[in-house]
C-alpha positions as semicolon CSV with decimal commas, in nm:
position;residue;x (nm);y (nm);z (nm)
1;X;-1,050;-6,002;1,841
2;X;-1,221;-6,270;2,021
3;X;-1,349;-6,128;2,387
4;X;-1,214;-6,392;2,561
5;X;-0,879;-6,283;2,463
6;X;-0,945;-5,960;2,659
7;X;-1,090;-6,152;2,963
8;X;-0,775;-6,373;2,944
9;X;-0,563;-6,047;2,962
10;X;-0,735;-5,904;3,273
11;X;-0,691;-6,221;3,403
12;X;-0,348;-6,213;3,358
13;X;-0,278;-5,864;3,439
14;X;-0,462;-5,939;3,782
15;X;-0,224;-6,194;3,851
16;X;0,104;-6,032;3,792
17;X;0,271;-5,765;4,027
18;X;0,540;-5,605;3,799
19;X;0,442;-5,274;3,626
20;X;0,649;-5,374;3,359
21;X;0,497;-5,676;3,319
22;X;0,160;-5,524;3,331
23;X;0,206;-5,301;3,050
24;X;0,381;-5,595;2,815
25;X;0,045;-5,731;2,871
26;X;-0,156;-5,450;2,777
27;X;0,101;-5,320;2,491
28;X;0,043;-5,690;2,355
29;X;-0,333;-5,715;2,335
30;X;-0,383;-5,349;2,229
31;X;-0,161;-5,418;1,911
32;X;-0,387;-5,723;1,831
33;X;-0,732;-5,486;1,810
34;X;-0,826;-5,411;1,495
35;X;-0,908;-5,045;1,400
36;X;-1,274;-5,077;1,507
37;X;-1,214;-5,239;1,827
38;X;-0,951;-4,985;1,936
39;X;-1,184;-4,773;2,168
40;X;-1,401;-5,024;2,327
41;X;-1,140;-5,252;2,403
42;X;-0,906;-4,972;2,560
43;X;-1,168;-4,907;2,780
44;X;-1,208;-5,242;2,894
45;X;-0,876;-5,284;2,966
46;X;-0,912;-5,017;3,184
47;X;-1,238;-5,139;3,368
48;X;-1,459;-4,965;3,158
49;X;-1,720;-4,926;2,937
50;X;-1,704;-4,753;2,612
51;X;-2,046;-4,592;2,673
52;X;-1,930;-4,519;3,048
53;X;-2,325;-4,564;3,117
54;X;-2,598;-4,818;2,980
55;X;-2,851;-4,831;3,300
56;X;-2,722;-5,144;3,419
57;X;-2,562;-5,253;3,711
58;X;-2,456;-5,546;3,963
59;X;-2,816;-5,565;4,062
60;X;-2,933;-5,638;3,701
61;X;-2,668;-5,902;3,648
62;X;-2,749;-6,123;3,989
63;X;-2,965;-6,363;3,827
64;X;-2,840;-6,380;3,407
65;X;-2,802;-6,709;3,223
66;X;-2,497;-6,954;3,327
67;X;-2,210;-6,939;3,148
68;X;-2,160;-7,110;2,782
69;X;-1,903;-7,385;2,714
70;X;-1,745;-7,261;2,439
71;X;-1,628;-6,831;2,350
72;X;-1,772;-6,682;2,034
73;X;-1,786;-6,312;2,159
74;X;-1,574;-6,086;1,992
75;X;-1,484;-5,705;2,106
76;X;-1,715;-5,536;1,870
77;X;-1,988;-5,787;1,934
78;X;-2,017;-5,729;2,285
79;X;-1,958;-5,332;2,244
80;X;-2,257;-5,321;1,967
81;X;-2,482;-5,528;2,211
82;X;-2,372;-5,259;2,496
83;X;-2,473;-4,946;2,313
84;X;-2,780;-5,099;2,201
85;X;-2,895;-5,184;2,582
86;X;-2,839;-4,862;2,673
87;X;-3,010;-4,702;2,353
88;X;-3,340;-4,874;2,507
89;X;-3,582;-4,615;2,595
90;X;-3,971;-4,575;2,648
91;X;-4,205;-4,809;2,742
92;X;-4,120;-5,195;2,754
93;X;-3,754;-5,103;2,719
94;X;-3,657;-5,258;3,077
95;X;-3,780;-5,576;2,901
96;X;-3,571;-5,561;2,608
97;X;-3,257;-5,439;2,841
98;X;-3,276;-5,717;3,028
99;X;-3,359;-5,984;2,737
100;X;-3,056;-5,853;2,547
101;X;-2,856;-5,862;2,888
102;X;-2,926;-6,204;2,943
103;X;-2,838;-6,292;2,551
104;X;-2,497;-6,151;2,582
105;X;-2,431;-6,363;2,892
106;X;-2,569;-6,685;2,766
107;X;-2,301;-6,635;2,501
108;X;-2,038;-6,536;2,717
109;X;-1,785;-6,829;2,877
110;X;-1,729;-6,810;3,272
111;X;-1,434;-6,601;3,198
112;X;-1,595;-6,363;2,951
113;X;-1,911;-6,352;3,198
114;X;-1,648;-6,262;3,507
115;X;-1,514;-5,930;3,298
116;X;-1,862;-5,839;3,168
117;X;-1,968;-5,838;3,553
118;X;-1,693;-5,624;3,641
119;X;-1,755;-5,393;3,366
120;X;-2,088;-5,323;3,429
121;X;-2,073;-5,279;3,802
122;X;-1,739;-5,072;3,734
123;X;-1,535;-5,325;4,008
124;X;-1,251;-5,454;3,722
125;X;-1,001;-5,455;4,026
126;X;-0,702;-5,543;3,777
127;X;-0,426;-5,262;3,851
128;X;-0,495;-5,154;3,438
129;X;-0,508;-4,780;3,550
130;X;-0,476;-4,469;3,307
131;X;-0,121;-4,484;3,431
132;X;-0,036;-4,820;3,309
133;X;-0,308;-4,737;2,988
134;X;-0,093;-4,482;2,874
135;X;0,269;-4,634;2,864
136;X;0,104;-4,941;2,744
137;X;-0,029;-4,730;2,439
138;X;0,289;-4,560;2,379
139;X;0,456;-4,933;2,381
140;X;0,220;-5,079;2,120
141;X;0,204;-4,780;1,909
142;X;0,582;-4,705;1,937
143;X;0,526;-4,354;2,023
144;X;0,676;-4,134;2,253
145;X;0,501;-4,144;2,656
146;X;0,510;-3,754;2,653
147;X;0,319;-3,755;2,342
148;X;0,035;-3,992;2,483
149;X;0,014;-3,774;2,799
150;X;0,000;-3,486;2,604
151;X;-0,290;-3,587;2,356
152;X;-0,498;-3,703;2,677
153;X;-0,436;-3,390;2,824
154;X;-0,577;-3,234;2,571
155;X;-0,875;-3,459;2,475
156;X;-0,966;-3,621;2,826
157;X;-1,064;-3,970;2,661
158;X;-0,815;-4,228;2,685
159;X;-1,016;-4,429;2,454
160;X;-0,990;-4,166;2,185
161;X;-0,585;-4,102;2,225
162;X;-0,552;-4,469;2,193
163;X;-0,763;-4,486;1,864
164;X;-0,543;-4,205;1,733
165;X;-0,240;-4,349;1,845
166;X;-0,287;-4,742;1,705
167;X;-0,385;-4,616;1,396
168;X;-0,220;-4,280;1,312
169;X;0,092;-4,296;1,532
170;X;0,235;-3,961;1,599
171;X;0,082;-3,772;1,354
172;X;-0,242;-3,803;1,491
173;X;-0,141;-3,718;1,824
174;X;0,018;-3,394;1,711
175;X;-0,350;-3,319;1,543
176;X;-0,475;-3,295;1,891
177;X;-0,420;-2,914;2,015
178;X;-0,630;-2,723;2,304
179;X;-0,957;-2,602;2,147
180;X;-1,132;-2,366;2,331
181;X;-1,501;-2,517;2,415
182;X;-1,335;-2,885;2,425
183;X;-1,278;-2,989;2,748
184;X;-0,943;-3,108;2,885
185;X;-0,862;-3,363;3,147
186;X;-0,760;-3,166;3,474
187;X;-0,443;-3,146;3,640
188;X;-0,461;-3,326;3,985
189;X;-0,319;-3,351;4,356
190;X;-0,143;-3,619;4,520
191;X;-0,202;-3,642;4,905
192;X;-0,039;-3,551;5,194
193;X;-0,045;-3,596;5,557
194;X;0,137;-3,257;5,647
195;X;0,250;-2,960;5,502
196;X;0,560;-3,035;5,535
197;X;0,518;-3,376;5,364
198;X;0,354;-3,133;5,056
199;X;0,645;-2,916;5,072
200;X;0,897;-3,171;5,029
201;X;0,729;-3,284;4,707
202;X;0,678;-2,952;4,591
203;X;0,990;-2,775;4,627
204;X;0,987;-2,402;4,735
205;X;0,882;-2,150;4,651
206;X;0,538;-2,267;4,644
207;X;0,191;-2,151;4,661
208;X;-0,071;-2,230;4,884
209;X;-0,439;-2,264;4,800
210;X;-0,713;-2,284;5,025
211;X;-0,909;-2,620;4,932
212;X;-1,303;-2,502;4,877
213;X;-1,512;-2,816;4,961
214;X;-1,723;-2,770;4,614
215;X;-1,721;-2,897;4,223
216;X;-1,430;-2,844;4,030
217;X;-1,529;-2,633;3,714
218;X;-1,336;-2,591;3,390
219;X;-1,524;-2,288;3,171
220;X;-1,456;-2,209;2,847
221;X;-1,512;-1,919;2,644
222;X;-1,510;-1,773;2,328
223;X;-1,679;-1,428;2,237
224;X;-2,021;-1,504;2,427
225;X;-2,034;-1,833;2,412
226;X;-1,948;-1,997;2,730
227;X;-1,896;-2,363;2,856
228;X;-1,908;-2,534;3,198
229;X;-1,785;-2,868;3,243
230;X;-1,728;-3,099;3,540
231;X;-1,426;-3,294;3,632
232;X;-1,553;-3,555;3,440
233;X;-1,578;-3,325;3,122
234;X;-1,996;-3,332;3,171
235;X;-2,134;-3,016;3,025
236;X;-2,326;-2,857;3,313
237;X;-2,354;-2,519;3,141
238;X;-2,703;-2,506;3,190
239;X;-2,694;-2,547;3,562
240;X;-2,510;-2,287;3,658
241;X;-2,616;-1,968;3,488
242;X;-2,410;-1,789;3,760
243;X;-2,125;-1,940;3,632
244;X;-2,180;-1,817;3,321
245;X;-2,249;-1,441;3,367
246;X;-1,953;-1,423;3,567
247;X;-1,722;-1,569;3,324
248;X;-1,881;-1,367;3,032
249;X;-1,782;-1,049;3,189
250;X;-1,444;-1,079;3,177
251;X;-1,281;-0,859;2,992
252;X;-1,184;-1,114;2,737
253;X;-1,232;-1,270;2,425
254;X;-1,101;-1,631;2,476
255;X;-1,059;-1,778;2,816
256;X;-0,992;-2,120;2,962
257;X;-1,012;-2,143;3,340
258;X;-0,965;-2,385;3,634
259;X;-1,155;-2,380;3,935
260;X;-1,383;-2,458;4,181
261;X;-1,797;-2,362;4,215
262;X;-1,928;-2,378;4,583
263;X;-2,239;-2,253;4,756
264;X;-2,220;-2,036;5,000
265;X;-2,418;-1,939;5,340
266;X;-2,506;-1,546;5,407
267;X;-2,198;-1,503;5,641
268;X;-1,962;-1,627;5,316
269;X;-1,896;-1,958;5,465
270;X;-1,959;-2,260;5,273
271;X;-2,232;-2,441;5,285
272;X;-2,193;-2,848;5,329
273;X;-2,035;-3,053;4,977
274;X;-2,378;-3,204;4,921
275;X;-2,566;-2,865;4,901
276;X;-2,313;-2,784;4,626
277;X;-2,341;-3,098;4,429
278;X;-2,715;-3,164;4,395
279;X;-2,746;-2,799;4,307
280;X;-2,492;-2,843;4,012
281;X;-2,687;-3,185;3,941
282;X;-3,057;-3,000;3,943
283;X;-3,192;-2,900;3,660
284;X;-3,417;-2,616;3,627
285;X;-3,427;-2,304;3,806
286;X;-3,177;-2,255;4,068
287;X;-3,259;-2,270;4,479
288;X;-2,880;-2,185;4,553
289;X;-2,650;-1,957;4,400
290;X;-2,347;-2,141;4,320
291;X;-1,979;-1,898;4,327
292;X;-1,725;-1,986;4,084
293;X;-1,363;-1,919;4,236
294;X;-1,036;-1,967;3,977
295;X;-0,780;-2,112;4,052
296;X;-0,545;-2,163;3,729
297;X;-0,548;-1,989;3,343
298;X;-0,486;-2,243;3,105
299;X;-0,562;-2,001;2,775
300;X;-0,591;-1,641;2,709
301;X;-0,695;-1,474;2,376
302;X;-0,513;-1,721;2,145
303;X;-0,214;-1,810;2,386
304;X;-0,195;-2,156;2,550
305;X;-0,039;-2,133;2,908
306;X;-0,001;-2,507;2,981
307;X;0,354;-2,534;2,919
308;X;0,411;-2,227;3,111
309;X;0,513;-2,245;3,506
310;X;0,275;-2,212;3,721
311;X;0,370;-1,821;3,864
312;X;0,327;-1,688;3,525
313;X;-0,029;-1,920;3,474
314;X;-0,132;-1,700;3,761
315;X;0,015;-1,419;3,739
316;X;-0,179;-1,414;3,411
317;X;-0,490;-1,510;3,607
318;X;-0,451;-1,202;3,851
319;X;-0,461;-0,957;3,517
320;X;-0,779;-1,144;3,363
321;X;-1,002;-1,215;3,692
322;X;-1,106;-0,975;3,941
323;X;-0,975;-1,035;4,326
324;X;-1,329;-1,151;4,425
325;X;-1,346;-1,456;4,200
326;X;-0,994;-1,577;4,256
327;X;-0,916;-1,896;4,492
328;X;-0,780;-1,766;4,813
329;X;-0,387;-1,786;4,748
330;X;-0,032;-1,743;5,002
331;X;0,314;-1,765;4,819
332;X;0,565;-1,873;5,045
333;X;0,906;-2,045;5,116
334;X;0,908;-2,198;5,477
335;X;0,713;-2,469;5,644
336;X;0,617;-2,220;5,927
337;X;0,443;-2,017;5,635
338;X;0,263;-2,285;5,534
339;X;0,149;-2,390;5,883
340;X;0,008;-2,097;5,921
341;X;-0,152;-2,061;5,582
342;X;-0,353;-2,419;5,700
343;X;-0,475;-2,310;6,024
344;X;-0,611;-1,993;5,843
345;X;-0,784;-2,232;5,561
346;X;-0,933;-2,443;5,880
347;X;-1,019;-2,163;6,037
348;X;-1,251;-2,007;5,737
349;X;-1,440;-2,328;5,667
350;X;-1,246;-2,482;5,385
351;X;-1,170;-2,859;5,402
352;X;-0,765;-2,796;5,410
353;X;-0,511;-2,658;5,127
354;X;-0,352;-2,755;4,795
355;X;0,010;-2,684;4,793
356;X;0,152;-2,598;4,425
357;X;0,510;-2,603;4,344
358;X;0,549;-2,245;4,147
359;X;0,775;-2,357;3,857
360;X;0,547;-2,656;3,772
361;X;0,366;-2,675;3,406
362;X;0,020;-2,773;3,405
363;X;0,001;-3,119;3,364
364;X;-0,133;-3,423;3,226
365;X;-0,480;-3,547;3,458
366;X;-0,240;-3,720;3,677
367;X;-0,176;-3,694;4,040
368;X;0,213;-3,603;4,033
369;X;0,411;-3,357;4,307
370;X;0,328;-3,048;4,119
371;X;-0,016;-3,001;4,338
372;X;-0,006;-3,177;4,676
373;X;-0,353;-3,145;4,913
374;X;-0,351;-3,155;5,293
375;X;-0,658;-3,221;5,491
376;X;-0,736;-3,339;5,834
377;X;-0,838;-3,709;5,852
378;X;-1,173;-3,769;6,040
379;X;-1,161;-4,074;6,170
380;X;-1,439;-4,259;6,385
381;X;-1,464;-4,636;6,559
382;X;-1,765;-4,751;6,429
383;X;-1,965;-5,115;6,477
384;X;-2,016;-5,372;6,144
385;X;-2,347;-5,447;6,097
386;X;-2,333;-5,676;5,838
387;X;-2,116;-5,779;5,528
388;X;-2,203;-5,791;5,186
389;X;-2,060;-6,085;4,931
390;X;-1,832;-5,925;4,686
391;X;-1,810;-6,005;4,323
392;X;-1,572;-5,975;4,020
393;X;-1,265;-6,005;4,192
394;X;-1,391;-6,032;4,512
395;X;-1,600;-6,329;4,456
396;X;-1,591;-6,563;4,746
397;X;-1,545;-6,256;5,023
398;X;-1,724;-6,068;5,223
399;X;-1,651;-5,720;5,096
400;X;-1,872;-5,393;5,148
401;X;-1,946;-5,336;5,562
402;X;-2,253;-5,181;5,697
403;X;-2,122;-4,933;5,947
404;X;-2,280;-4,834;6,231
405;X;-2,276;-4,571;6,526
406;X;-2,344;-4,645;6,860
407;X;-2,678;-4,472;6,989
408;X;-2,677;-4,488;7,371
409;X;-3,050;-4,354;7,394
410;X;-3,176;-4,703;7,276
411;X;-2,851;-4,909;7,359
412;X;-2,898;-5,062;6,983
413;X;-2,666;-4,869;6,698
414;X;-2,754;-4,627;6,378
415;X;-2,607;-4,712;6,040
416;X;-2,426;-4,459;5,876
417;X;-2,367;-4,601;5,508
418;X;-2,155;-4,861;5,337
419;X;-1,749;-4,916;5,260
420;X;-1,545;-5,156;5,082
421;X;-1,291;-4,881;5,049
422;X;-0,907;-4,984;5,195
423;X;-0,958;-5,365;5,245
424;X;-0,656;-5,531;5,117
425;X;-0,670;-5,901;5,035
426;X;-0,585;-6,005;5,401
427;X;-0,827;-5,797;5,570
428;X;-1,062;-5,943;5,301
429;X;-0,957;-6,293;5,410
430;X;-0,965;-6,231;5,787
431;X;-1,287;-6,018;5,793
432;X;-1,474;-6,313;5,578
433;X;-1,390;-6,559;5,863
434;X;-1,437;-6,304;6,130
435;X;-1,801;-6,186;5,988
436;X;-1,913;-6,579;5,908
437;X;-1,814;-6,647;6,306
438;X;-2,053;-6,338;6,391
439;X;-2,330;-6,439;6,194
440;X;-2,722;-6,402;6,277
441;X;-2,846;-6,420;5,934
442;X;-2,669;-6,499;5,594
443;X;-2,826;-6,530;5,232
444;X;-2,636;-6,482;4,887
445;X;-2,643;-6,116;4,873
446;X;-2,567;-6,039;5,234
447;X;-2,405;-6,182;5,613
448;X;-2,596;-5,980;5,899
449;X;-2,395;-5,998;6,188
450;X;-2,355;-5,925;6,595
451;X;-2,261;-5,619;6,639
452;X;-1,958;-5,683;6,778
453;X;-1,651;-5,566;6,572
454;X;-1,521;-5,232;6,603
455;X;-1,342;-5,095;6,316
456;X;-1,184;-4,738;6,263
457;X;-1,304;-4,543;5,930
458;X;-1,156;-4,261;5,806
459;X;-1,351;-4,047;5,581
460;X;-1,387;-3,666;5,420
461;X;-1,703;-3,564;5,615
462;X;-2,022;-3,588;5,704
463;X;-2,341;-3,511;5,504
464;X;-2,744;-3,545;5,571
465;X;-2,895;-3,851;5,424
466;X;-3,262;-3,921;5,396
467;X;-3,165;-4,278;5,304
468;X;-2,985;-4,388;5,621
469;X;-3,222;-4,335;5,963
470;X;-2,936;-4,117;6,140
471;X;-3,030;-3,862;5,868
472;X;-2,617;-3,838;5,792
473;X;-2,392;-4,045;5,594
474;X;-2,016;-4,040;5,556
475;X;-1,852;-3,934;5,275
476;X;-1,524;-4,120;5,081
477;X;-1,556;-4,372;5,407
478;X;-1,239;-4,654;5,389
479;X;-1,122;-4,872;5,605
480;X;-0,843;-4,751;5,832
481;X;-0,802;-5,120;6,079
482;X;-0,967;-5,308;6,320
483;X;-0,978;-5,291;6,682
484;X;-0,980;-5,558;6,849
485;X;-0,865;-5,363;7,116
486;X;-1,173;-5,140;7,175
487;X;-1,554;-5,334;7,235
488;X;-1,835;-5,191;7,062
489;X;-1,953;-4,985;7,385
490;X;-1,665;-4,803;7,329
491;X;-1,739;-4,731;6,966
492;X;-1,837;-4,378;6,863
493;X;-2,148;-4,240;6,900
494;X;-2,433;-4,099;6,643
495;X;-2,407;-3,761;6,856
496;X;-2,062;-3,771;6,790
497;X;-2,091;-3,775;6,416
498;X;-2,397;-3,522;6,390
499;X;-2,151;-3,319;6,586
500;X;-1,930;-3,307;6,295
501;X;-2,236;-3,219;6,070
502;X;-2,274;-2,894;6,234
503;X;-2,110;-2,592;6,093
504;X;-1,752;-2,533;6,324
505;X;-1,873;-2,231;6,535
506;X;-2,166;-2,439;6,617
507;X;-1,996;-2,730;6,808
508;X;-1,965;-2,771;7,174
């Protein structure tokens, strides 16, 4: 298949609002892939790329060749030339990265050029999610949706359940079975504002899980072999030998479990989300003990549990894990209950809870009303600084903001980090002829402005950041609206957001 025909359809997927009419489009141009284009151009359809990583991104494609007149890509073209930048290594191989960037552009037409932008800096803004993935490979392979969901499940790679499906149909999906040491997409929450909002989803009984702030973990094992893995099925086995040893002396021969690892201060309260991720990103020998806490069985000595409801999954887990390495848990039945059971979560440190509903199976890595979280919303006014151009979709807009927090010491303002998080194409609109009006300095990359606008952020926390001259940075930041109500000496200070740095007993 020619890769224009995939730029067309992200084109035209963009453009349409209709699920259905979405996946038609999808279901359409997966059928047309031949069997050696199956994977890499399922995962451009979904905004990504086959290798997930090549060392490139929007910086490296700022200043590539204009666009050719005429297409003469094709999928497996453009995914050979892919793997091979990213196969570059050792000295010179920026060079040759960059020449065969540049060669694969000069081919590419301005519609071609447009995808390949938003595939490599991972901004395809086209509504093809693994939602509308999955029914759209069930459509073109005439399977059945439960037996996509199922297969991804149990593989994790959407590129890998479509190969199977386009080209073996059912059969090969049923081939796909948990196998312990094989890593399985993980069962997800929706949000919620309340409990009570989670508890309407749900369904009672339910169970309610305190929400650790640390890495979701899924550890396999099998005799004395044991593997970590992320959420994003990495193997970190090697970075968290604690991990290990406490898994391998269960008293068990095969064991799949879900759960969280999180590092934790000398009082037992945990330590800030960034402690806990660089130490599961360090290699090396460990500077902070990382705890593993479980919070669902998925296997047990030669018995799958997914299909099983969730109080017999843990009730399982109870028998196989001791008390001490089990996620904090409260069954319950009333609203009241599960009040109660958030305070106490917010009370010990933990970022808010994940209600479960007790009868649900675990499921495909979706976020459906089985699991529903509930956390308190931080939210802070904050001043734009300036307004970076955006690109793929974007083109044309000012899109990521500079946010900043007023510092009354010097009467000037601290920036805090970057968003382009919860701007829908209004806000992009108005904000582009907003910023241009505010404008002290403007070039093609970004539109300083006067720091004028105030506009309220929510965001997850707050974590210390060498890169920004605060020393913090906010974490998931999105935009919540603007207030034009509220001038920017009424914005929110940088003692204000240090003060949600600090550890809870620690704040005035």
């Amino acid at each position: 298949m020619q890769f224009v025909e995939l730029a067309a359809t992200s084109a035209a997927v963009t453009a349409v609002s209709g699920r259905r009419a979405k996946i038609d489009l999808l279901a359409d141009t997966l059928r047309r892939l031949g069997p050696d284009e199956v994977e890499a151009g399922a995962a451009y359809l979904a905004g990504e790329l086959r290798q997930r990583q090549i060392g490139v991104g929007w910086a490296a494609v700022r200043d590539v060749p204009g666009p050719a007149e005429a297409p003469s890509l094709t999928v497996g073209g453009v995914d050979a030339t892919l793997a091979e930048i990213g196969a570059q290594a050792g000295p010179g191989s920026q060079g040759r990265r960059r020449a065969l960037l540049h060669a694969l552009f000069a081919a590419a037409t301005k519609d071609e050029q447009r995808l390949l932008i938003g595939l490599l800096s991972g901004e395809v803004r086209q509504g093809a999610q693994a939602g509308l993935l999955i029914d759209a490979i069930a459509k073109a392979a005439e399977v059945g949706l439960v037996e996509v969901r199922r297969a991804l499940l149990l593989t994790g790679d959407l590129k890998t359940v479509a190969q199977a499906a386009l080209t073996g149909g059912s059969a090969a999906l049923a081939g796909f079975q948990l196998q312990v040491g094989r890593p399985l997409a993980p069962m997800l929450a929706q949000a919620a504002s309340t409990v009570d909002d989670a508890l309407a989803a749900t369904g009672v009984p339910a169970a309610v899980d305190e929400k650790l702030d640390g890495i979701r973990i899924q550890v396999h094992r099998s005799g004395d072999d044991v593997g970590v893995f992320s959420r994003s099925l990495d193997d970190i086995t090697a970075r968290v030998p604690e991990v290990v040893a406490a898994v391998r002396a269960l008293p068990v021969g095969q064991i799949v479990l879900d759960g969280e690892a999180i590092a934790l201060d000398a009082t037992g309260r945990a330590r800030p989300f960034q402690e806990t991720s660089s130490r599961a990103a360090r290699r090396g020998q460990p500077v902070t003990a990382l705890n593993p806490y479980f919070f669902d069985l998925l296997h047990l000595d030669g018995t799958d549990l997914l299909d099983e409801p969730g109080q017999t999954r843990w009730a399982a887990l109870a028998q196989a894990v001791p008390h001490e390495l089990l996620v904090g848990r409260a069954m319950l039945s009333t609203v009241d209950e599960a009040a109660a059971a958030f305070d106490a979560a917010l009370a010990s440190g933990h970022e808010g809870v994940v209600v479960k509903a007790a009868h649900a199976p675990y499921d495909v890595g979706r976020r459906g009303a089985g699991w529903v979280k509930v956390k308190p919303r931080h939210t802070l006014d904050l001043v734009v600084l300036a307004a970076e151009w955006g690109h793929g979709r974007r083109r044309g807009w000012l899109s990521n903001l500079h946010l900043g927090a007023r510092d009354p010491a010097t009467g000037g303002f601290v920036m805090l980090g970057k968003t382009f998080k919860g701007l829908t194409d209004e806000l992009l609109r108005w904000q582009t002829e907003r910023f241009l009006e505010l404008a002290t300095e403007r070039n093609d990359w970004v539109v300083t402005v006067r720091p004028e606008q105030v506009v309220e952020i929510a965001f997850d926390g707050v974590q210390t950041s060498p890169r920004y001259p605060g020393g913090v940075a906010l974490r998931f930041a999105r935009v919540l609206r603007y207030r034009d109500d509220k001038p920017a000496t009424e914005a929110d200070t940088i003692e204000d957001v240090r003060r949600l740095h600090m550890p809870a007993s620690d704040r005035t």
